[in-house]
Short mmCIF file of C-alpha atoms in Angstrom, two decimals:
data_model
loop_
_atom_site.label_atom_id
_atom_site.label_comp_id
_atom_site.label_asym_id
_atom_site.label_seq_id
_atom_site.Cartn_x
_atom_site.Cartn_y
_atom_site.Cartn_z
CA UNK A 1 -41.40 32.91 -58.78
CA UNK A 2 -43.64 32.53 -61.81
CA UNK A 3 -41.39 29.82 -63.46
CA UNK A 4 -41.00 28.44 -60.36
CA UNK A 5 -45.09 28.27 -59.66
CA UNK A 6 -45.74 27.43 -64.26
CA UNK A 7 -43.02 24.42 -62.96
CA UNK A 8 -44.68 23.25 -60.66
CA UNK A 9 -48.29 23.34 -62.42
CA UNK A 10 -46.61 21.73 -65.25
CA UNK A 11 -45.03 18.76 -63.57
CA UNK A 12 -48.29 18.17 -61.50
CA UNK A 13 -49.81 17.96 -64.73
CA UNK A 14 -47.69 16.20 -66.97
CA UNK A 15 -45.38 13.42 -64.63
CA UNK A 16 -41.98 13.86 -65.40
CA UNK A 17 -39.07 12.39 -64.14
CA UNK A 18 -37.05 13.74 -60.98
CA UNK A 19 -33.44 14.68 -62.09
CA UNK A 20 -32.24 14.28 -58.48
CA UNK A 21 -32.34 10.57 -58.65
CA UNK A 22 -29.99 10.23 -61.25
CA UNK A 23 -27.67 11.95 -58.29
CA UNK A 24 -24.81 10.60 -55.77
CA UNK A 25 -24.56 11.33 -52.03
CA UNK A 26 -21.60 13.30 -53.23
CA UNK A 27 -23.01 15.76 -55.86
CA UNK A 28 -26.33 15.98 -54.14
CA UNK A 29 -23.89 17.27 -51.01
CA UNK A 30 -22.04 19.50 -53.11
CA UNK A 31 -25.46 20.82 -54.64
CA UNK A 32 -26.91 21.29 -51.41
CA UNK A 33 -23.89 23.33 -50.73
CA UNK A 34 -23.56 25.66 -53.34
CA UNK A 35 -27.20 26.31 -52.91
CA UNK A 36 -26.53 27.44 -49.31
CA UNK A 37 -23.58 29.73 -50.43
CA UNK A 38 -26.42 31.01 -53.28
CA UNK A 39 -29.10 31.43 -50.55
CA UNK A 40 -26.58 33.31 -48.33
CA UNK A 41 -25.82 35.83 -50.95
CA UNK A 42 -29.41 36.52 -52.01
CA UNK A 43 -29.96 37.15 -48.22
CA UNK A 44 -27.36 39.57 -48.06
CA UNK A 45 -28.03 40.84 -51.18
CA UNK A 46 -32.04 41.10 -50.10
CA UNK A 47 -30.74 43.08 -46.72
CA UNK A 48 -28.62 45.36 -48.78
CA UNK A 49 -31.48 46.11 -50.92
CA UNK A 50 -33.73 46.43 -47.91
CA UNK A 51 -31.83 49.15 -46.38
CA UNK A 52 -31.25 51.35 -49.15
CA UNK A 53 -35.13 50.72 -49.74
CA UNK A 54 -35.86 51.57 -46.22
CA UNK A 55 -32.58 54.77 -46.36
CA UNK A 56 -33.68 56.44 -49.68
CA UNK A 57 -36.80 59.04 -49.53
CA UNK A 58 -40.27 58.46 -50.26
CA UNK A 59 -40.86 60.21 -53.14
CA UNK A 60 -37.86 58.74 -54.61
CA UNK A 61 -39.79 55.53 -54.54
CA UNK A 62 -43.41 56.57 -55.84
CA UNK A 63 -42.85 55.96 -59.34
CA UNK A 64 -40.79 52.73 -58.74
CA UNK A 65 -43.64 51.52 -56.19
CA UNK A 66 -46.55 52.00 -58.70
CA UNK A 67 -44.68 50.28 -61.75
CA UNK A 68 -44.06 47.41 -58.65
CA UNK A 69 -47.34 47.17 -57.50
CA UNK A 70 -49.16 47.37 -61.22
CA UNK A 71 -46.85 44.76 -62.57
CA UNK A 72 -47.26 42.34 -59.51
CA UNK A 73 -50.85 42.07 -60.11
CA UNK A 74 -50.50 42.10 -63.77
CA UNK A 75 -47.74 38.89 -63.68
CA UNK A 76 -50.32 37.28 -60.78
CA UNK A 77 -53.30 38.04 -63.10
CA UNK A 78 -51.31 36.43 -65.87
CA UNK A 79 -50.33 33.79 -62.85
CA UNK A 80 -53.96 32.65 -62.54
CA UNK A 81 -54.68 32.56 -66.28
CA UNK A 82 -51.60 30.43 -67.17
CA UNK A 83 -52.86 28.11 -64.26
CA UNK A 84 -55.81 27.66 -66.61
CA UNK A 85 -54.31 27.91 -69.76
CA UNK A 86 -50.88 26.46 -69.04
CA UNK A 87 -48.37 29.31 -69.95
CA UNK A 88 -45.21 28.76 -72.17
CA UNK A 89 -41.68 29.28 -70.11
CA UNK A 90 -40.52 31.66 -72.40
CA UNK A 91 -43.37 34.35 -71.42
CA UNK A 92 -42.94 33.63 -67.50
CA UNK A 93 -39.58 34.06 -68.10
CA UNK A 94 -39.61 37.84 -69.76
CA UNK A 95 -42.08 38.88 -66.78
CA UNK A 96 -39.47 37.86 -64.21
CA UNK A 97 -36.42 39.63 -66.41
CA UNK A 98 -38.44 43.11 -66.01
CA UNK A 99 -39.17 42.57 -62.62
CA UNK A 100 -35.35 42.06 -61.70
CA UNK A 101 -32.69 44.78 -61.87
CA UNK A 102 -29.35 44.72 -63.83
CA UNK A 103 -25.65 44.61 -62.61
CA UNK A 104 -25.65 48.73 -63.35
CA UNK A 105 -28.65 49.07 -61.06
CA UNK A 106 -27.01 46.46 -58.29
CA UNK A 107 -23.54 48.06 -58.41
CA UNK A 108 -25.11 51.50 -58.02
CA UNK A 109 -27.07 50.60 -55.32
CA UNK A 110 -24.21 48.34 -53.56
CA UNK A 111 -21.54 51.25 -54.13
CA UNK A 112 -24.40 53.60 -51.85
CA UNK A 113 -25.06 51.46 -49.26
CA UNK A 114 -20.82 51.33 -49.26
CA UNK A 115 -20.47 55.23 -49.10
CA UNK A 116 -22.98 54.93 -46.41
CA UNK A 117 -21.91 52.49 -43.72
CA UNK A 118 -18.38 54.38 -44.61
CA UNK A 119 -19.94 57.71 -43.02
CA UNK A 120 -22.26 55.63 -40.57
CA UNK A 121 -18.48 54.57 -39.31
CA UNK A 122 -16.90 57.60 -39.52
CA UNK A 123 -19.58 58.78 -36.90
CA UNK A 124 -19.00 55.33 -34.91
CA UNK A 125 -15.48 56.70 -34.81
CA UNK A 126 -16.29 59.86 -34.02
CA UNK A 127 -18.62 58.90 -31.50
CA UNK A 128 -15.96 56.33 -30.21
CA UNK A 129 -13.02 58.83 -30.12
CA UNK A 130 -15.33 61.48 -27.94
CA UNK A 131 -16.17 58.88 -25.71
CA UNK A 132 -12.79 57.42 -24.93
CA UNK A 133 -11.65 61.17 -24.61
CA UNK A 134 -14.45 61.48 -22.09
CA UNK A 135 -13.27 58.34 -20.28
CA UNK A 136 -9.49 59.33 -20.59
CA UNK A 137 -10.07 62.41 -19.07
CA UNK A 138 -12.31 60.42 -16.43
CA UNK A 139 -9.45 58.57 -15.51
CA UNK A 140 -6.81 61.57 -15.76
CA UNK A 141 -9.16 63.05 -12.90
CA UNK A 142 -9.91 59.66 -11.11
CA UNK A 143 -6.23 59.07 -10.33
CA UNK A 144 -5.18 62.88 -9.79
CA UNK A 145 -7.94 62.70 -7.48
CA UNK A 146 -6.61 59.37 -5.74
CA UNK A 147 -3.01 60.64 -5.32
CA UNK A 148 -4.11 63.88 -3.93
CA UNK A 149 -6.36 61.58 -1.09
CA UNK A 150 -3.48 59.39 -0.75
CA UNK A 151 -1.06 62.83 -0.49
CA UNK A 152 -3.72 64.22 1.83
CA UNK A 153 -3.96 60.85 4.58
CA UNK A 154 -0.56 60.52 4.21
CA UNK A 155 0.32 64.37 5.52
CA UNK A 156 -2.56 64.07 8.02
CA UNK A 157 -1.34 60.65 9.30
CA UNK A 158 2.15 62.29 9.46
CA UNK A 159 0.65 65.99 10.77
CA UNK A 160 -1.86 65.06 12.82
CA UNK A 161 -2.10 61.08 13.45
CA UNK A 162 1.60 61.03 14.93
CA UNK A 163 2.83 64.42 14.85
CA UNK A 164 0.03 65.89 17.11
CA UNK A 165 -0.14 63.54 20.26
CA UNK A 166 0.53 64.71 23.26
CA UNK A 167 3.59 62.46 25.19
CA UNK A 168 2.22 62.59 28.11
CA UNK A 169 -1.29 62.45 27.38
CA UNK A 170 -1.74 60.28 24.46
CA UNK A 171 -4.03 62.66 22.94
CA UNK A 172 -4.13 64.56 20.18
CA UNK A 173 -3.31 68.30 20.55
CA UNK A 174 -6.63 70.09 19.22
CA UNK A 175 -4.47 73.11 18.27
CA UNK A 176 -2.77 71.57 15.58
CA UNK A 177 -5.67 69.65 13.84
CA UNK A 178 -7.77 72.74 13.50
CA UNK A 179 -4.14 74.60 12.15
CA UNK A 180 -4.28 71.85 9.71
CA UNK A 181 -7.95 71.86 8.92
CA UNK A 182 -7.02 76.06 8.49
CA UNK A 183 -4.05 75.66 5.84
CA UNK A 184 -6.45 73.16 4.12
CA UNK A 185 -8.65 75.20 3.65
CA UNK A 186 -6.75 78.08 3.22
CA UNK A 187 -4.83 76.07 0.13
CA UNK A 188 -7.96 75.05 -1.42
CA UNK A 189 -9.25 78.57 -1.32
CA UNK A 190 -6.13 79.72 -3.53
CA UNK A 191 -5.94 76.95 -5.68
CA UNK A 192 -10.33 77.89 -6.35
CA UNK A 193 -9.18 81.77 -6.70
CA UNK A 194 -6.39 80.49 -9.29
CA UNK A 195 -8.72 78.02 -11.13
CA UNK A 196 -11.13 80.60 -11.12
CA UNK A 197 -8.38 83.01 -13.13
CA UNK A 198 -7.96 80.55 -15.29
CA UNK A 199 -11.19 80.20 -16.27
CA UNK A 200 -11.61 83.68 -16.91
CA UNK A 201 -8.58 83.90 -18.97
CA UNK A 202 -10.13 80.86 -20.96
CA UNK A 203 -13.69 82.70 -21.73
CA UNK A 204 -11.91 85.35 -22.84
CA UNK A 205 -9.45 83.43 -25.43
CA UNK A 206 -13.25 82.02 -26.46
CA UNK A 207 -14.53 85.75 -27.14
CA UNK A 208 -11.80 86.36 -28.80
CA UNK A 209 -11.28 83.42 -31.06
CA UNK A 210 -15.65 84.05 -31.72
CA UNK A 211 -15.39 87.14 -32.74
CA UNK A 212 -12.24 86.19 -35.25
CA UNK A 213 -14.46 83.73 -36.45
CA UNK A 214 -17.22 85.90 -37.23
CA UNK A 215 -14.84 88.38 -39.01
CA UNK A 216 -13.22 85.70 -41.19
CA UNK A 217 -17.08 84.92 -42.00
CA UNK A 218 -18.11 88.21 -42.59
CA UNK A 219 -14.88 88.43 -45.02
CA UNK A 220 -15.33 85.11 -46.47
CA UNK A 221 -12.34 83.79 -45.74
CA UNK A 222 -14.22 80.62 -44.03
CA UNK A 223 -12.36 77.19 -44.57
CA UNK A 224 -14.25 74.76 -47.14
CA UNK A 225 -14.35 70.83 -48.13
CA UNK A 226 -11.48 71.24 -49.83
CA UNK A 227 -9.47 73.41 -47.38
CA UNK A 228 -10.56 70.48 -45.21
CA UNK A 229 -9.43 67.52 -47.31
CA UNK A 230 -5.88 69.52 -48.15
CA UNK A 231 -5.41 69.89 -43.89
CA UNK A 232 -6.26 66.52 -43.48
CA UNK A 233 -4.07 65.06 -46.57
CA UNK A 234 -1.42 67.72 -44.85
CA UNK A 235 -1.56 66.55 -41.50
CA UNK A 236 -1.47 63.05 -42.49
CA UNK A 237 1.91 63.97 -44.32
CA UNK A 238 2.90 65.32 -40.63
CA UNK A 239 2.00 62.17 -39.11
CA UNK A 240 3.73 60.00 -41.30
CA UNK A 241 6.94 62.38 -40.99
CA UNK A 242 6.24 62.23 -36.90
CA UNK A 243 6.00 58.35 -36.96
CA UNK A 244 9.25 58.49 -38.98
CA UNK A 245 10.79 60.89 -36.62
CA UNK A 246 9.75 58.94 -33.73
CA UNK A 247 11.13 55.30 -34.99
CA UNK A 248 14.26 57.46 -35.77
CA UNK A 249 14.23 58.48 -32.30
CA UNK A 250 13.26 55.20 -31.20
CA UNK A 251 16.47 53.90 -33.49
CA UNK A 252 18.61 56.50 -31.74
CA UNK A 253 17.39 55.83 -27.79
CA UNK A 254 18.22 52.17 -28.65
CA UNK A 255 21.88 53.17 -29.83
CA UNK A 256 21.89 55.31 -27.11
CA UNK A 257 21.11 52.48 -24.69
CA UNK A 258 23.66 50.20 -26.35
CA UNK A 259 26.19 52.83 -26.69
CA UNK A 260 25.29 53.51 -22.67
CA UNK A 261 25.62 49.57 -21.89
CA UNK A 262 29.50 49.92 -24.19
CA UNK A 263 30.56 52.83 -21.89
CA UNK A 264 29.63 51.04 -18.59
CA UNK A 265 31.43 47.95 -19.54
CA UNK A 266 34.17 50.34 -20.56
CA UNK A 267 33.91 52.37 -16.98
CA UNK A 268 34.02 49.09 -15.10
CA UNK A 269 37.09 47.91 -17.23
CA UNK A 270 38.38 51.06 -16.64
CA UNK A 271 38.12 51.07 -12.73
CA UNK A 272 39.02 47.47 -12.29
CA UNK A 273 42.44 48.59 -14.49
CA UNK A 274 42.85 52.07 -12.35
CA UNK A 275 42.08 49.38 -9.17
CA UNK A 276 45.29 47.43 -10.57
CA UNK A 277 47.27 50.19 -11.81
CA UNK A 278 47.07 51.64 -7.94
CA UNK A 279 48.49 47.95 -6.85
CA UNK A 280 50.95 47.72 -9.33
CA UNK A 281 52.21 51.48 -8.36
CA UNK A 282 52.22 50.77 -4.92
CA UNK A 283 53.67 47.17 -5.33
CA UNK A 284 56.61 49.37 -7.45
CA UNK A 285 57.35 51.98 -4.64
CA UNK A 286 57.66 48.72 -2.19
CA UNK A 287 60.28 46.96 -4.41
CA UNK A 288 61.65 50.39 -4.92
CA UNK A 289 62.11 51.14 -0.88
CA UNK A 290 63.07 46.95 -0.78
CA UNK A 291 65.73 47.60 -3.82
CA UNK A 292 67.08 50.87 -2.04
CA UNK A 293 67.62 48.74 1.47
CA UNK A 294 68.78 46.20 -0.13
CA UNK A 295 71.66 48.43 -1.99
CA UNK A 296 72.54 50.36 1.15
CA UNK A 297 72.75 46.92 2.81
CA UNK A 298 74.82 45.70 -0.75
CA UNK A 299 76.95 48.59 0.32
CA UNK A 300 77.27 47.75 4.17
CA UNK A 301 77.87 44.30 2.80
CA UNK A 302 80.73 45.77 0.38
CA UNK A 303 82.25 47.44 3.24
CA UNK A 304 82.15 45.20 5.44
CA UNK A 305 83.69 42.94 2.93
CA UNK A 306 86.47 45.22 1.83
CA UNK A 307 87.50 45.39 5.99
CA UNK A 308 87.23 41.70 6.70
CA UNK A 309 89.73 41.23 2.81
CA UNK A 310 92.12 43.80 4.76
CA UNK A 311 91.89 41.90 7.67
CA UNK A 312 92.24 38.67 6.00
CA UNK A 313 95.31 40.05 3.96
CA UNK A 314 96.55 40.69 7.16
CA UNK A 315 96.06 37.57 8.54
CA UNK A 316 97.31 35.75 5.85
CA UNK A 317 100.38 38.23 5.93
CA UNK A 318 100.67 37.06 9.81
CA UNK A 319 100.23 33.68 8.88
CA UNK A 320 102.72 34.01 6.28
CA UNK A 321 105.49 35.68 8.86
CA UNK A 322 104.56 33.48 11.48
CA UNK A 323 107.26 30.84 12.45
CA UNK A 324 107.27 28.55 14.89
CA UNK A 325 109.47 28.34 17.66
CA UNK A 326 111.58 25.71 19.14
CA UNK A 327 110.15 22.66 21.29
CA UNK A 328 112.98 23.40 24.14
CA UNK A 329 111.68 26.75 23.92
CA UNK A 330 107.88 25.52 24.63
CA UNK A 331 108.61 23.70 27.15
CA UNK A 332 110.44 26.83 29.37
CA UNK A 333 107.99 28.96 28.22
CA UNK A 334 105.06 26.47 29.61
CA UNK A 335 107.15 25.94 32.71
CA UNK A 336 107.45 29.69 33.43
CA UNK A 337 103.80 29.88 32.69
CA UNK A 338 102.66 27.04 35.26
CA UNK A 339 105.41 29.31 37.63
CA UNK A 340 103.72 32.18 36.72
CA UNK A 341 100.11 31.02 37.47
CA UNK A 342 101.60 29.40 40.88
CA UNK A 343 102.58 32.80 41.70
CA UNK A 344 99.76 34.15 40.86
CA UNK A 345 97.62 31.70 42.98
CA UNK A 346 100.12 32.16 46.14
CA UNK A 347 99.65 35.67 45.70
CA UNK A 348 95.98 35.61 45.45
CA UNK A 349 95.46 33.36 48.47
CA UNK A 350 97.47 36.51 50.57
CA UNK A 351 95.22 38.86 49.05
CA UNK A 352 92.30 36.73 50.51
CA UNK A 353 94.12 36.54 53.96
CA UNK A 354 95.37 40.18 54.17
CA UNK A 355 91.38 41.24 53.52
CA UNK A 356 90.59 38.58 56.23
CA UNK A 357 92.89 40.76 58.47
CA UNK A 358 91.29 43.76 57.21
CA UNK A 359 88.46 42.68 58.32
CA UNK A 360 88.88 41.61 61.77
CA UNK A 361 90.94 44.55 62.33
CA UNK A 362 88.05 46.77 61.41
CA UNK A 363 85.45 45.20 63.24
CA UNK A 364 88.02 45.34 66.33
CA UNK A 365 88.26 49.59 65.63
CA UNK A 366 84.48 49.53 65.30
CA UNK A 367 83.89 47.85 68.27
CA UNK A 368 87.04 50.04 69.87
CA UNK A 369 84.93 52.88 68.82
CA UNK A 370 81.31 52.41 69.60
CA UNK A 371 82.84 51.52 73.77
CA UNK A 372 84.83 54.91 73.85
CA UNK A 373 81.58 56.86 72.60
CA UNK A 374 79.34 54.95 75.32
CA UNK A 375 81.95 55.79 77.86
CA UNK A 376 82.41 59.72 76.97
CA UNK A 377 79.50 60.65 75.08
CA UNK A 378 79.29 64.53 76.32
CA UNK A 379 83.18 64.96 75.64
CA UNK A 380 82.28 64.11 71.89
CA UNK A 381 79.82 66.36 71.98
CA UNK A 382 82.42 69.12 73.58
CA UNK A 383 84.62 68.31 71.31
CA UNK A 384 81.57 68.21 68.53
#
């Protein structure tokens, strides 16, 4: 600020040239830029130094403040006389060099405010993890809560809503709602005794676990830091072997799952080859019954063909002894046949005239009969 301020007393005094002029668009950009990015990190730089001002104790600072405040004035004392007697740069310079602090002091106070905003969010997270435990455990009770309503309407609608009318009323029987309202309250009271066990059984696990407590204090066997930091280093061994053991797990369930998908594809090969396996048996025992008909008929068949070959031997055998007789012999034969059949026809045509006879003559003794019963009926009954 002094060089800055002996500057600009200098150059209202002696005219100088400006050294921006001699600049393009281009660099004067990139200038303007890089003394953005500069301004930037002085501001953060100024916070960080602000904070750890504003974080570190008061006595811690009385010493530094004094030294501050007495060389302020002294620098704006020698401010005011180098206004009037035109300072050198190289003075203004060394004043502004023991006002600043060094990389040691910066990286010091840098690697503080670091360890600090680490524990500020360590508490964050600590603060964080307690209140999404709070709100976890919230919503655990928010949606036990809501099924148990939902249980509860649904029983009562079932109990009470259409269980408990009356058919013939269309009412609802009171009897039954205050049974209900009874073995409600009757459960809640048991599940309150039971919670209430509980909760005794809990204070005294606390007793007991506060009185261990104060005996392991008494005999100085209470955990320190570095019990801490060796549980914590040890149970993040545990979680990385738990995360292992769960991907492994994970690995397994999906070989499982594949393995699972393998079997069904084998089961359903399986049953559509038992499915065919049944048809092809059954399709066997049919050709078996149709092979076993067809070989008693083959045998039927044989038979059958072995009786007509006799016959057809014997056939042939007649055929072969036949011999045919003489055509002088035909013709008598055929003339005693056409006798024969003339006969026959004669003969036939009595037959028809002889039962003609019969006939008549019967329905003559019939007729005989029925007059000599109407003209003695009571000697047929003497003689009866």
């Amino acid at each position: 600020m002094a060089e800055s301020e002996t500057m600009s007393v200098d150059t209202s005094n002696e005219p100088t040239e400006d050294p921006l002029q001699d600049l393009s668009d281009i660099d004067l950009y990139n200038l303007l830029e890089e003394t953005v990015h500069a301004n930037g990190v002085l501001h953060a730089e100024t916070q960080m130094f602000d904070k750890h001002l504003k974080r570190i104790e008061p006595k811690d600072l009385g010493g530094a403040q004094t030294s501050l405040t007495a060389t302020p004035s002294h620098s704006t004392h020698d401010m005011g006389r180098g206004v009037s007697r035109k300072r050198s740069k190289s003075r203004s310079s060394h004043m502004d060099r023991s006002l600043r602090l060094n990389a040691e002091q910066k990286c010091d106070i840098a690697q503080r405010e670091i360890e600090e905003l680490r524990e500020d969010i360590e508490k964050l997270k600590d603060d964080s993890d307690k209140v999404l435990d709070t709100y976890k455990a919230i919503m655990e009770e928010a949606d036990m809560r809501i099924s148990e309503i939902r249980k509860s309407s649904y029983e009562f609608d079932r109990d009470i809503v259409k269980g408990a009318v009356n058919q013939k009323t269309n009412e609802v029987i009171a009897e039954r709602v205050m049974r209900y309202f009874e073995d409600k309250l009757r459960s809640r009271d048991t599940l309150i005794e039971k919670l209430r066990l509980k909760n005794s059984t809990l204070k005294v696990q606390k007793k007991k676990l506060h009185l261990q407590l104060k005996q392991k204090e008494e005999m100085g066997e209470v955990l320190h830091e570095v019990d801490f930091n060796q549980l914590k280093i040890e149970n993040s061994q545990y979680l990385e072997k738990i995360d292992e053991r769960n991907q492994d797990l994970l690995r397994l369930k999906l070989m499982a799952g594949n393995t699972l998908q393998v079997l069904n594809s084998y089961k359903k090969k399986l049953n559509t080859l038992t499915k065919e396996s049944d048809r092809l048996k059954s399709e066997i025992t049919s050709r078996n019954d149709l092979l076993s008909r067809i070989d008693s008929e083959t045998n039927s068949v044989e038979d059958d063909r072995s009786v007509a070959e006799k016959i057809n031997r014997k056939l042939r055998q007649q055929l072969t002894d036949y011999r045919v007789p003489d055509v002088m012999e035909y013709v008598h034969e055929k003339a005693d046949l056409y006798e024969l059949n003339k006969k026959v026809k004669s003969w036939e045509r009595k037959v028809e005239i002889a039962e003609m006879g019969l006939k008549t003559h019967r329905k003559a003794w019939n007729q005989m009969r029925m007059a000599s019963h109407q003209s003695n009926p009571w000697g047929i009954m003497e003689s009866v």
